[in-house]
Short mmCIF file of C-alpha atoms and ligand atoms in Angstrom, two decimals:
data_model
loop_
_atom_site.label_atom_id
_atom_site.label_comp_id
_atom_site.label_asym_id
_atom_site.label_seq_id
_atom_site.Cartn_x
_atom_site.Cartn_y
_atom_site.Cartn_z
CA MET E 8 0.00 0.00 0.00
CA ALA E 9 2.81 2.40 0.79
CA VAL E 10 3.88 4.29 -2.31
CA PHE E 11 6.90 6.52 -2.83
CA LYS E 12 6.64 9.27 -5.42
CA GLY E 13 9.52 11.64 -6.05
CA THR E 14 12.93 12.28 -7.57
CA LEU E 15 15.98 10.04 -7.48
CA ARG E 16 17.54 12.25 -4.82
CA GLU E 17 14.44 11.99 -2.66
CA PHE E 18 14.33 8.23 -3.15
CA ASN E 19 17.94 8.07 -2.05
CA ASP E 20 17.28 10.27 1.00
CA TYR E 21 14.14 8.49 2.23
CA VAL E 22 14.43 4.93 1.00
CA GLY E 23 18.24 4.70 1.09
CA PRO E 24 18.34 4.24 4.88
CA LEU E 25 15.69 1.51 4.61
CA ALA E 26 17.81 -0.27 1.99
CA ARG E 27 20.92 -0.04 4.17
CA ASN E 28 18.93 -1.33 7.13
CA ILE E 29 17.78 -4.33 5.09
CA VAL E 30 21.38 -5.11 4.13
CA ALA E 31 22.49 -4.79 7.77
CA ASN E 32 19.72 -7.11 8.96
CA MET E 33 20.48 -9.70 6.29
CA ALA E 34 24.23 -9.50 6.81
CA ARG E 35 23.81 -9.93 10.55
CA LYS E 36 22.48 -13.39 9.83
CA LEU E 37 25.72 -14.41 8.12
CA LYS E 38 26.88 -17.11 10.49
CA ALA E 39 30.64 -16.71 10.38
CA HIS E 40 31.15 -13.01 10.23
CA THR E 41 33.22 -12.76 13.35
CA THR E 42 36.34 -11.55 11.55
CA CYS E 43 37.15 -9.59 8.39
CA ARG E 44 37.07 -11.82 5.30
CA GLU E 45 40.43 -10.54 4.05
CA LYS E 46 43.00 -13.31 4.39
CA GLY E 47 45.20 -12.77 7.44
CA CYS E 48 43.08 -9.96 8.88
CA ASN E 49 41.78 -10.81 12.32
CA LYS E 50 39.92 -7.61 12.93
CA ARG E 51 36.49 -8.42 14.32
CA LYS E 52 35.00 -5.02 15.11
CA PRO E 53 33.59 -2.96 13.50
CA LEU E 54 32.77 -4.91 10.37
CA GLU E 55 31.14 -3.39 7.31
CA ALA E 56 29.01 -5.09 4.70
CA ALA E 57 31.11 -4.90 1.54
CA HIS E 58 29.11 -5.57 -1.61
CA ILE E 59 30.82 -8.03 -3.93
CA LYS E 60 31.82 -6.64 -7.32
CA GLY E 61 28.88 -6.24 -9.70
CA LYS E 62 26.43 -6.39 -6.83
CA ASP E 63 26.94 -3.01 -5.27
CA ARG E 64 23.97 -1.31 -3.69
CA PRO E 65 23.61 1.59 -6.17
CA THR E 66 23.58 -0.86 -9.09
CA ILE E 67 20.98 -3.07 -7.42
CA ILE E 68 18.78 -0.08 -6.58
CA ALA E 69 19.12 1.42 -10.08
CA THR E 70 18.18 -1.90 -11.70
CA ILE E 71 15.01 -2.13 -9.65
CA LEU E 72 14.14 1.56 -10.00
CA SER E 73 14.28 1.51 -13.79
CA ASP E 74 10.90 -0.25 -13.77
CA TYR E 75 9.29 2.55 -11.81
CA LYS E 76 10.32 5.63 -13.79
CA ILE E 77 7.21 7.60 -14.77
CA ASP E 78 8.78 10.82 -16.01
CA HIS E 79 12.10 12.65 -16.26
CA ASP E 80 13.57 12.24 -12.76
CA LEU E 81 10.26 11.11 -11.34
CA TYR E 82 9.66 7.68 -9.84
CA GLU E 83 6.57 6.05 -8.41
CA VAL E 84 7.48 3.00 -6.39
CA ASP E 85 5.38 0.47 -4.51
CA LEU E 86 7.64 0.19 -1.47
CA GLU E 87 6.60 -3.34 -0.54
CA GLU E 88 7.52 -4.44 -4.06
CA PHE E 89 10.80 -2.56 -3.92
CA LYS E 90 11.65 -4.17 -0.61
CA SER E 91 10.99 -7.71 -1.78
CA LYS E 92 12.95 -7.17 -5.02
CA PHE E 93 15.81 -5.60 -3.08
CA ILE E 94 15.89 -8.53 -0.67
CA ALA E 95 15.74 -11.04 -3.54
CA GLN E 96 18.78 -9.34 -5.12
CA HIS E 97 20.68 -9.96 -1.88
CA GLN E 98 19.95 -13.67 -1.72
CA PRO E 99 21.82 -15.73 -0.89
CA ILE E 100 23.46 -13.08 1.24
CA GLU E 101 26.90 -14.78 1.25
CA ASP E 102 27.08 -14.34 -2.52
CA VAL E 103 26.51 -10.59 -2.25
CA ILE E 104 28.10 -9.42 0.98
CA LEU E 105 31.56 -9.79 2.46
CA PRO E 106 31.98 -8.78 6.10
CA MET E 107 35.12 -6.64 6.14
CA CYS E 108 36.95 -4.14 8.29
CA LYS E 109 36.93 -0.56 7.01
CA GLU E 110 40.49 -0.75 5.69
CA HIS E 111 39.95 -3.90 3.66
CA HIS E 112 36.50 -2.84 2.51
CA LEU E 113 38.01 0.36 1.06
CA ALA E 114 40.88 -1.60 -0.50
CA TYR E 115 38.43 -4.12 -2.00
CA ASP E 116 36.23 -1.39 -3.46
CA LYS E 117 39.26 0.41 -4.90
CA LYS E 118 40.73 -2.74 -6.43
CA HIS E 119 37.44 -3.69 -8.08
CA LYS E 120 36.53 -0.10 -8.96
CA ILE E 121 33.32 -0.28 -6.95
CA GLU E 122 31.60 3.09 -6.61
CA SER E 123 31.43 4.74 -3.20
CA GLU E 124 28.57 3.77 -0.95
CA LEU E 125 27.77 4.71 2.62
CA PRO E 126 29.20 2.05 4.93
CA VAL E 127 26.76 -0.39 6.50
CA VAL E 128 28.09 -1.57 9.85
CA ILE E 129 26.81 -5.07 10.46
CA ASP E 130 27.98 -5.72 13.99
CA GLU E 131 26.88 -2.69 15.94
CA LEU E 132 24.94 -5.04 18.24
CA VAL E 133 27.96 -7.29 18.83
CA ASN E 134 30.20 -7.08 21.89
CA GLU E 135 34.02 -7.14 22.01
CA GLU E 136 34.00 -10.95 22.11
CA GLY E 137 32.02 -11.08 18.90
CA GLN E 138 28.80 -12.24 20.53
CA ASN E 139 25.44 -10.74 19.69
CA THR E 140 24.11 -8.51 22.45
CA TYR E 141 20.53 -9.08 21.19
CA THR E 142 19.09 -12.24 19.67
CA GLU E 143 17.02 -12.02 16.49
CA ALA E 144 13.99 -12.90 18.62
CA ASP E 145 14.78 -10.04 21.02
CA LEU E 146 14.95 -7.59 18.14
CA GLU E 147 11.70 -8.80 16.61
CA ASN E 148 10.00 -8.61 19.96
CA ILE E 149 11.29 -5.10 20.67
CA SER E 150 10.25 -3.94 17.25
CA SER E 151 6.70 -5.22 17.70
CA LEU E 152 6.53 -3.60 21.15
CA GLU E 153 7.72 -0.35 19.63
CA PHE E 154 4.93 -0.51 17.09
CA LYS E 155 2.40 -1.16 19.83
CA SER E 156 3.55 1.93 21.72
CA LEU E 157 3.18 3.93 18.53
CA GLU E 158 -0.39 2.69 18.08
CA LYS E 159 -1.15 3.52 21.68
CA ALA E 160 0.33 7.00 21.37
CA ILE E 161 -1.70 7.68 18.20
CA LYS E 162 -4.88 6.56 19.95
CA LYS E 163 -4.14 8.91 22.81
CA PHE E 164 -3.72 11.79 20.41
CA SER E 165 -6.95 11.12 18.60
CA ILE E 166 -8.82 10.94 21.90
CA SER E 167 -7.29 14.16 23.12
CA ASP E 168 -8.15 15.82 19.76
CA ILE E 169 -11.76 14.71 20.12
CA LYS E 170 -11.88 16.02 23.68
CA ASP E 171 -10.53 19.41 22.59
CA LYS E 172 -13.07 19.65 19.81
CA ILE E 173 -16.07 18.64 21.91
CA SER E 174 -14.96 20.85 24.78
CA LYS E 175 -15.05 23.86 22.46
CA GLU E 176 -18.30 22.88 20.74
CA LEU E 177 -20.21 22.22 23.97
CA ASN E 178 -18.36 24.79 26.04
CA LEU E 179 -17.73 22.04 28.58
CA ALA E 180 -14.54 21.59 30.65
CA LYS E 181 -12.42 18.70 29.43
CA GLN E 182 -12.62 16.88 32.77
CA GLN E 183 -16.41 16.76 32.27
CA ILE E 184 -15.98 14.78 29.06
CA SER E 185 -15.14 11.08 28.93
CA VAL E 186 -14.17 9.46 25.64
CA SER E 187 -14.14 5.68 25.28
CA ASN E 188 -12.84 3.48 22.49
CA ILE E 189 -14.64 0.26 21.73
CA SER E 190 -12.77 -2.16 23.98
CA ASP E 191 -10.67 -4.84 22.28
CA SER E 192 -11.52 -7.28 25.06
CA ASN E 193 -15.32 -6.98 25.39
CA GLY E 194 -16.41 -5.05 22.28
CA LEU E 195 -18.19 -2.47 24.45
CA TRP E 196 -17.61 1.14 25.35
CA ASN E 197 -16.27 1.01 28.91
CA PHE E 198 -16.40 4.05 31.16
CA ASP E 199 -15.15 4.30 34.75
CA ILE E 200 -16.18 7.73 35.98
CA ASN E 201 -15.77 9.38 39.33
CA LYS E 202 -19.20 9.86 40.90
CA SER E 203 -18.53 13.48 41.87
CA LYS E 204 -18.36 14.49 38.19
CA PHE E 205 -22.07 13.91 37.72
CA ALA E 206 -22.89 16.86 39.97
CA GLN E 207 -22.19 18.99 36.90
CA ASP E 208 -22.98 18.69 33.20
CA PHE E 209 -21.24 15.64 31.79
CA ALA E 210 -20.68 14.26 28.29
CA PHE E 211 -20.12 10.63 27.33
CA VAL E 212 -18.37 10.21 24.00
CA PHE E 213 -18.72 6.87 22.23
CA TYR E 214 -15.76 6.68 19.90
CA ASP E 215 -15.59 4.07 17.14
CA GLN E 216 -11.85 4.00 16.53
CA LYS E 217 -12.14 1.89 13.37
CA ALA E 218 -14.67 4.12 11.64
CA GLN E 219 -13.14 7.16 13.38
CA THR E 220 -16.58 8.50 14.21
CA TYR E 221 -18.20 9.26 17.53
CA LYS E 222 -21.55 9.94 19.17
CA ILE E 223 -22.20 12.08 22.24
CA SER E 224 -24.65 11.77 25.09
CA ILE E 225 -24.97 14.72 27.48
CA PHE E 226 -26.38 14.83 31.01
CA GLU E 227 -27.20 17.88 33.08
CA GLY E 228 -25.77 17.97 36.60
CA ASN E 229 -27.43 15.48 39.00
CA SER E 230 -29.79 14.20 36.30
CA LEU E 231 -28.44 10.64 36.09
CA GLU E 232 -29.72 8.06 38.60
CA LEU E 233 -26.32 6.59 39.52
CA SER E 234 -27.59 3.77 41.73
CA ASN E 235 -28.74 1.92 38.59
CA PHE E 236 -25.19 1.35 37.41
CA GLY E 237 -22.26 -0.78 38.41
CA GLU E 238 -19.69 0.57 40.86
CA LYS E 239 -16.13 0.10 41.94
CA ASN E 240 -13.74 1.57 44.54
CA ASP E 241 -16.41 1.49 47.28
CA GLY E 242 -18.87 3.35 45.15
CA GLN E 243 -16.53 6.24 44.30
CA VAL E 244 -16.48 5.23 40.66
CA VAL E 245 -19.45 4.39 38.43
CA ARG E 246 -18.92 1.82 35.70
CA PHE E 247 -20.69 1.78 32.37
CA PHE E 248 -20.56 -0.96 29.74
CA VAL E 249 -22.33 0.24 26.64
CA ASP E 250 -23.19 -1.80 23.55
CA ALA E 251 -23.67 -0.81 19.90
CA ASN E 252 -27.28 0.22 20.63
CA TYR E 253 -26.02 2.65 23.29
CA GLN E 254 -27.52 0.48 25.98
CA ASP E 255 -25.73 -0.01 29.31
CA LYS E 256 -25.45 -3.44 30.93
CA SER E 257 -28.05 -2.20 33.45
CA GLY E 258 -30.57 -1.77 30.65
CA PHE E 259 -30.30 2.03 30.65
CA LYS E 260 -30.41 3.46 27.17
CA PHE E 261 -28.30 6.54 26.41
CA SER E 262 -29.94 9.19 24.29
CA ILE E 263 -27.60 10.30 21.57
CA GLN E 264 -27.25 13.92 20.50
ZN1 ZN O 304 31.59 -1.24 -0.64
ZN1 ZN O 305 40.34 -6.49 7.45
#
């Protein structure tokens, strides 16, 4: 789904780091990369991913990009497609990449007249003894956790945007507005609201995060019969579980604005 559209320079600036990252990830999986591949060189850190002659990164990228040229210096690239073609061009990785120290990488490139490319360091997560400081599973796990935090942060922002908007529209203080997503666990809108808030005007906001739409139900101060609803924290907090028909577990039906 992701599509890049822009000039060669822009492609290089934005997609170049992704390409280098792919090479680093693939090269990390090379089993025996503990020392530089140059005969007699025992240097083990840092090691760069030297592209073997004829398989340098700019050539690989240019070959793939030629299919996506839509105008003079304008490219439109399906990034998923680019990624899988780029990976395919690096398989098997031992035929494309030589782990080398900086000195021997430069010497290799010079000898074979390989054009300059930004170095890709393949052992930045390796300690002095040459052991990985993270396993592949660790890295995958961390990366999925990072994505989850991003999703969570985005959700927070959309809820705070909605609150801002409704607060202005209804001229209601933000602490008198409660926004709920549809819960992943029970499929209902869940609200836990401090009882004291219902002494003043209060707005429930039923947010459908998939459709990105919401409905509002407003109550004047002291107009809601709280004893009908569930409670927690010794009755300090009133709990609401609201279904798609805006009906609470207790049977109470919210009237929507
Ligand atoms: Zn090189
Ligand atoms: Zn070396």
